[in-house]
GROMACS .gro file of C-alpha atoms in nm:
model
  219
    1UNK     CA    1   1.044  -2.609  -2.489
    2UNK     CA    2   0.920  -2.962  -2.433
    3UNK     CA    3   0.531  -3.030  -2.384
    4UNK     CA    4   0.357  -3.274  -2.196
    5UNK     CA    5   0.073  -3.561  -2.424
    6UNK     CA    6  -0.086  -3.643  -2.131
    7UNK     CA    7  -0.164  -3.297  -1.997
    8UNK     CA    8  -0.157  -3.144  -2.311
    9UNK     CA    9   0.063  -2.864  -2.154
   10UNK     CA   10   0.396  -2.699  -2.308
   11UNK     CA   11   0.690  -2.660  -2.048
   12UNK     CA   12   0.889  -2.384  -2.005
   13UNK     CA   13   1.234  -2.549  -1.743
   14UNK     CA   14   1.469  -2.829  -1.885
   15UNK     CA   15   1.300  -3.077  -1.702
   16UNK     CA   16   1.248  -3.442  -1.923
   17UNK     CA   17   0.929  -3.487  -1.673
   18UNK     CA   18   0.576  -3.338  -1.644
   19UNK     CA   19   0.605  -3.133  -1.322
   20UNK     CA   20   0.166  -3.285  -1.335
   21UNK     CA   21   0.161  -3.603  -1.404
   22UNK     CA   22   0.574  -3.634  -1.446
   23UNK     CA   23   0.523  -3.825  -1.823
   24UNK     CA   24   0.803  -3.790  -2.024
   25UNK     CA   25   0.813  -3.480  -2.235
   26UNK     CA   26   0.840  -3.453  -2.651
   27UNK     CA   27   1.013  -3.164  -2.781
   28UNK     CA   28   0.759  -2.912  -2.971
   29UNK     CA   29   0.767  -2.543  -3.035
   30UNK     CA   30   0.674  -2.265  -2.894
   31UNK     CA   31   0.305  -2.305  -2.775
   32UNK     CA   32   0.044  -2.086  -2.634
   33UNK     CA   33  -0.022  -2.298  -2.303
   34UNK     CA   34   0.260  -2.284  -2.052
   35UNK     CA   35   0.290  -2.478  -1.720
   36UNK     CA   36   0.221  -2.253  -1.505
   37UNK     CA   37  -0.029  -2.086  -1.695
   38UNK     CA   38  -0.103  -1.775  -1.549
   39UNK     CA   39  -0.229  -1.552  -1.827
   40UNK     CA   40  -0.587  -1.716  -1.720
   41UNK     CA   41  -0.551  -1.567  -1.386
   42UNK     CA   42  -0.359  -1.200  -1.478
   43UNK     CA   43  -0.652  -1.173  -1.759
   44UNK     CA   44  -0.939  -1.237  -1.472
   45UNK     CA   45  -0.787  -0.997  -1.221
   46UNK     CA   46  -0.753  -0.716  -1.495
   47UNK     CA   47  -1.133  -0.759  -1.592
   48UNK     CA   48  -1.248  -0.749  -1.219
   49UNK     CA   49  -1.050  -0.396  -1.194
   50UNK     CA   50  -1.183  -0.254  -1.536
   51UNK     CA   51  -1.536  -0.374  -1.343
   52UNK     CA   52  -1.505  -0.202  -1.027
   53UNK     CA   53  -1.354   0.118  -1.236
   54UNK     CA   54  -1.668   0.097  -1.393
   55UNK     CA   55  -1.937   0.069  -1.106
   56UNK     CA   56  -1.694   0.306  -0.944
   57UNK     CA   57  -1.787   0.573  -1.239
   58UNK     CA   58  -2.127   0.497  -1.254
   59UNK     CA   59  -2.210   0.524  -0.913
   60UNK     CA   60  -2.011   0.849  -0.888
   61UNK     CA   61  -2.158   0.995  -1.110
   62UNK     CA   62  -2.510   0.897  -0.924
   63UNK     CA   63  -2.409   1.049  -0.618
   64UNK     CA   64  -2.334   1.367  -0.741
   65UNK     CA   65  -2.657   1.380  -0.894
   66UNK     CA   66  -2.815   1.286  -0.611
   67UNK     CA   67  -2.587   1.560  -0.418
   68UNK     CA   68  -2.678   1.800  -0.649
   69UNK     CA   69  -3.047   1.779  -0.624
   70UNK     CA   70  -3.133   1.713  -0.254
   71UNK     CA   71  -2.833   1.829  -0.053
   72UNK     CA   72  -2.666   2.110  -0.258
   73UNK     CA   73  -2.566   2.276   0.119
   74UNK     CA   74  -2.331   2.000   0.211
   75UNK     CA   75  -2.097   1.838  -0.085
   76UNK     CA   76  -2.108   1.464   0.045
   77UNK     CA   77  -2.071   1.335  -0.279
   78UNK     CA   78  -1.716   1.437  -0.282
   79UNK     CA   79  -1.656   1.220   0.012
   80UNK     CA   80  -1.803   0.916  -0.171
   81UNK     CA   81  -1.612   0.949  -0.479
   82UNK     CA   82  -1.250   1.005  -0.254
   83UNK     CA   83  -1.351   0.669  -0.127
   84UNK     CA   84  -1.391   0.532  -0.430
   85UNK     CA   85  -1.067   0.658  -0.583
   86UNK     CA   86  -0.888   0.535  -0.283
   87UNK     CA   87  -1.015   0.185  -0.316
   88UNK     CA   88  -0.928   0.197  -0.684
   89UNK     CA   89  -0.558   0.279  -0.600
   90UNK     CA   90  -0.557   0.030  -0.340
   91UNK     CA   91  -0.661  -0.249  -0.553
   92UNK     CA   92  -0.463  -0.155  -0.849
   93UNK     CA   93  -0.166  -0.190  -0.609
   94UNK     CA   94  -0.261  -0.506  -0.519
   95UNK     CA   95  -0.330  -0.643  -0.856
   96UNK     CA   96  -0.031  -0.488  -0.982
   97UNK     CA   97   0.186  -0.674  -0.701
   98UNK     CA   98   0.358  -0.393  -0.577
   99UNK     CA   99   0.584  -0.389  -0.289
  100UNK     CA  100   0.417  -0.404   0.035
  101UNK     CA  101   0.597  -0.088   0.170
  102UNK     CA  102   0.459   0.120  -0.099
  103UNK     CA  103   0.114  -0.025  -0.036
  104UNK     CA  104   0.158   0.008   0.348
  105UNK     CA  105   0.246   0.395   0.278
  106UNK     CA  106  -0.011   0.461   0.053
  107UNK     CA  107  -0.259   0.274   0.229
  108UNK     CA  108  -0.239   0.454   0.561
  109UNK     CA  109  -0.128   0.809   0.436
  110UNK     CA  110  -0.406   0.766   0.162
  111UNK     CA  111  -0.659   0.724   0.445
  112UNK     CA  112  -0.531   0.998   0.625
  113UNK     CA  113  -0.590   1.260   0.316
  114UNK     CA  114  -0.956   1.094   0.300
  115UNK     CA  115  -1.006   1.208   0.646
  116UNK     CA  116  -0.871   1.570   0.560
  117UNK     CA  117  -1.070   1.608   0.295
  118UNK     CA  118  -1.376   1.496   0.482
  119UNK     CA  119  -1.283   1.702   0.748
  120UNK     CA  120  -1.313   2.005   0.512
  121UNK     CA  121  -1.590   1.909   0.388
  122UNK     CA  122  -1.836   1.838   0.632
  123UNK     CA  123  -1.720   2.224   0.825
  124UNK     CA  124  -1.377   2.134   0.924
  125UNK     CA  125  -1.357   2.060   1.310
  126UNK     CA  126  -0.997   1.963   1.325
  127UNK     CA  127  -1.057   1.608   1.407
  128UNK     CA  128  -0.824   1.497   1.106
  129UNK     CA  129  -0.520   1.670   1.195
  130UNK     CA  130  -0.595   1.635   1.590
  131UNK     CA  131  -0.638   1.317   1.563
  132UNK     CA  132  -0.647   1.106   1.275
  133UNK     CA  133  -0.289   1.226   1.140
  134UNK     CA  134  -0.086   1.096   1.490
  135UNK     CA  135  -0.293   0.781   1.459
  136UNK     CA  136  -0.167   0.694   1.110
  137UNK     CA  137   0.187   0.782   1.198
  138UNK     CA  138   0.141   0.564   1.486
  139UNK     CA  139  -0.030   0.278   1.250
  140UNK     CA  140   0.341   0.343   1.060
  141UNK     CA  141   0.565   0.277   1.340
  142UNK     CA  142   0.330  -0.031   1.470
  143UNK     CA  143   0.382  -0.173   1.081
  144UNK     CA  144   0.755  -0.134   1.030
  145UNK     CA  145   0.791  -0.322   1.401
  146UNK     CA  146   0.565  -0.637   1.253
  147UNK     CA  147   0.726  -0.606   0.929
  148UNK     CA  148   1.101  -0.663   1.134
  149UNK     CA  149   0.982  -0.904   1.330
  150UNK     CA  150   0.853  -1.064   1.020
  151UNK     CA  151   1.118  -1.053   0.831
  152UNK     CA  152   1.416  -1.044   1.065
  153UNK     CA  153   1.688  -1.174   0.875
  154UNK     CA  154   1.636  -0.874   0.653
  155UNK     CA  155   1.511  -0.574   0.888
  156UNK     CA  156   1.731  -0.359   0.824
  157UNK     CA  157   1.581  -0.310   0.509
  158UNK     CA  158   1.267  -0.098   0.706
  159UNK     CA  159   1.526   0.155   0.819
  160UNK     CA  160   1.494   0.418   0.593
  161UNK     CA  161   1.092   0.345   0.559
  162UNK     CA  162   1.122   0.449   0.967
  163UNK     CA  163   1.343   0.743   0.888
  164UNK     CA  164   1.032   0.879   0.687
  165UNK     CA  165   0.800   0.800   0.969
  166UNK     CA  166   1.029   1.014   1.157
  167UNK     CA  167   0.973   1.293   0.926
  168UNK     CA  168   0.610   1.264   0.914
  169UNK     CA  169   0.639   1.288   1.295
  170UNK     CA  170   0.819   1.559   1.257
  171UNK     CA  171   0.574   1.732   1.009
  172UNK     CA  172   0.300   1.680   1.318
  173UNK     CA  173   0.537   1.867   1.538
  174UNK     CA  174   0.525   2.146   1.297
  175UNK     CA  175   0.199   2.148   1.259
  176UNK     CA  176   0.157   2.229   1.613
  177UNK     CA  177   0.378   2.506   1.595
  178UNK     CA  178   0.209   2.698   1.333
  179UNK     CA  179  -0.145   2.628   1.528
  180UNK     CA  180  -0.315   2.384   1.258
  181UNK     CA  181  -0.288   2.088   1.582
  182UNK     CA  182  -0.487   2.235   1.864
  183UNK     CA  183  -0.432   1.879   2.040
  184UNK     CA  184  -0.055   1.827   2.048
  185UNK     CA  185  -0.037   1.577   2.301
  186UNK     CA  186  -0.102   1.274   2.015
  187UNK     CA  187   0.084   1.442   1.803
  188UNK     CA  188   0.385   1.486   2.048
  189UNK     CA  189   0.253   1.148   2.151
  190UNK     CA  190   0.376   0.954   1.782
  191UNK     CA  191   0.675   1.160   1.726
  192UNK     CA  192   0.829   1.016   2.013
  193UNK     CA  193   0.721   0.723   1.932
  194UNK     CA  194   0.881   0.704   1.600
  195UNK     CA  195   1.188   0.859   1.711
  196UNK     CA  196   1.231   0.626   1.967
  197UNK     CA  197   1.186   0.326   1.727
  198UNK     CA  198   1.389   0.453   1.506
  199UNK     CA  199   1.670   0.483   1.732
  200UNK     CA  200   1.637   0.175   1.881
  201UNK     CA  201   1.669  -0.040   1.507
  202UNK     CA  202   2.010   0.188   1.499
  203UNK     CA  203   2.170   0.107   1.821
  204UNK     CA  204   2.037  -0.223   1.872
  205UNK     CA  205   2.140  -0.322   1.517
  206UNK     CA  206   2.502  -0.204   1.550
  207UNK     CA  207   2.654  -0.249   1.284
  208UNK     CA  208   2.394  -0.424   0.997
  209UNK     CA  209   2.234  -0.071   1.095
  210UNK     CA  210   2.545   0.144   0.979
  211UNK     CA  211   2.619  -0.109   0.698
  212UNK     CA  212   2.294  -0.040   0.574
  213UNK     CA  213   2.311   0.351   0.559
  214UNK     CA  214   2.635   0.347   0.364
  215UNK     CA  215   2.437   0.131   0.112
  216UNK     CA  216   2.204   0.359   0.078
  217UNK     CA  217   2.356   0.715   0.138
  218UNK     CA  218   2.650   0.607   0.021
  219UNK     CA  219   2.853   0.774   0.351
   0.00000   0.00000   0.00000
């Protein structure tokens, strides 16, 4: 480790040069302040988070009194505080720098419980399942298809997050079977679409598509 007596920085690389103000480095120990120094940053994000937990708790905890002694008919406050959890998972995610698959599935599929649970809540109309639940599969397909374009010298890495929109489509489809979607037509609607999408990364990709399913079902 090498560290800089202009910048007063230590240096983690081999370099002989500040990567700041490219001085010539002297050898030293191991120090506390790194180039880059991110523990500033990772330490500021982590407080923000343990903030909003907080105000998340607190004013929780003030809806449900609030609930609780004005509108006991109707549990709103429930509502509120699935909003609030959801926005806490959401931005742990993204402070945690998780992959942006697992916050694209959590982040529509999360929305779509909210809506359920609302749904039930507020005298269940159906709305969620009628509607809401074909729109967030059809969020899915329109996010894998930006993500390939995107990233299109490795798309065929979104393959097998398509092949579980296809079974979430699928799930719709059952739904309407056993007479919890009393609007199929959406529903029929993003199934389609997914399957269609789905096959089209297959046969258009050839054979980066079949590569890629022996990688990962190991056929």
């Amino acid at each position: 480790m090498s560290r800089c007596s202009h910048c007063g920085v230590e240096i983690l690389d081999d370099t002989e040069h500040c990567p700041l103000c490219h001085s010539v480095l002297e050898n030293t120990g191991k120090g506390k302040m790194t180039y880059p120094n991110v523990f500033h940053k990772i330490k500021k994000i982590n407080f923000l988070f343990r903030l909003f937990l907080f105000l998340a708790i607190l004013f929780g905890v003030a809806a449900v009194s609030v609930n609780v002694t004005f509108h006991p008919e109707i549990w709103w406050s429930m509502i509120f505080i699935a909003a609030e959890v959801y926005g806490i998972i959401m931005l742990y995610l993204f402070t945690k720098d998780t992959g942006y698959r697992i916050r694209i599935i959590v982040g529509i599929f999360g929305f779509l419980l909210f809506d359920i649970l609302a749904d039930r809540i507020t005298g269940y109309a159906g709305w969620s399942v009628n509607y809401m639940f074909p729109t967030a599969i059809l969020l899915a397909n329109l996010a894998v298809l930006l993500l390939v374009l995107i990233n299109r010298r490795n798309w065929q890495s979104y393959l097998l997050f398509q092949l579980g929109v296809v079974l979430f489509g699928l799930v719709g489809i059952v739904f309407v079977f056993l007479g919890w979607i009393t609007l199929p037509i959406l529903s029929e609607i993003a199934c389609s679409v997914s399957i269609l999408v789905f096959l089209g990364m297959v046969i258009l990709g050839g054979r980066t598509a079949r590569s890629e399913f022996q990688r990962r079902f190991h056929i």
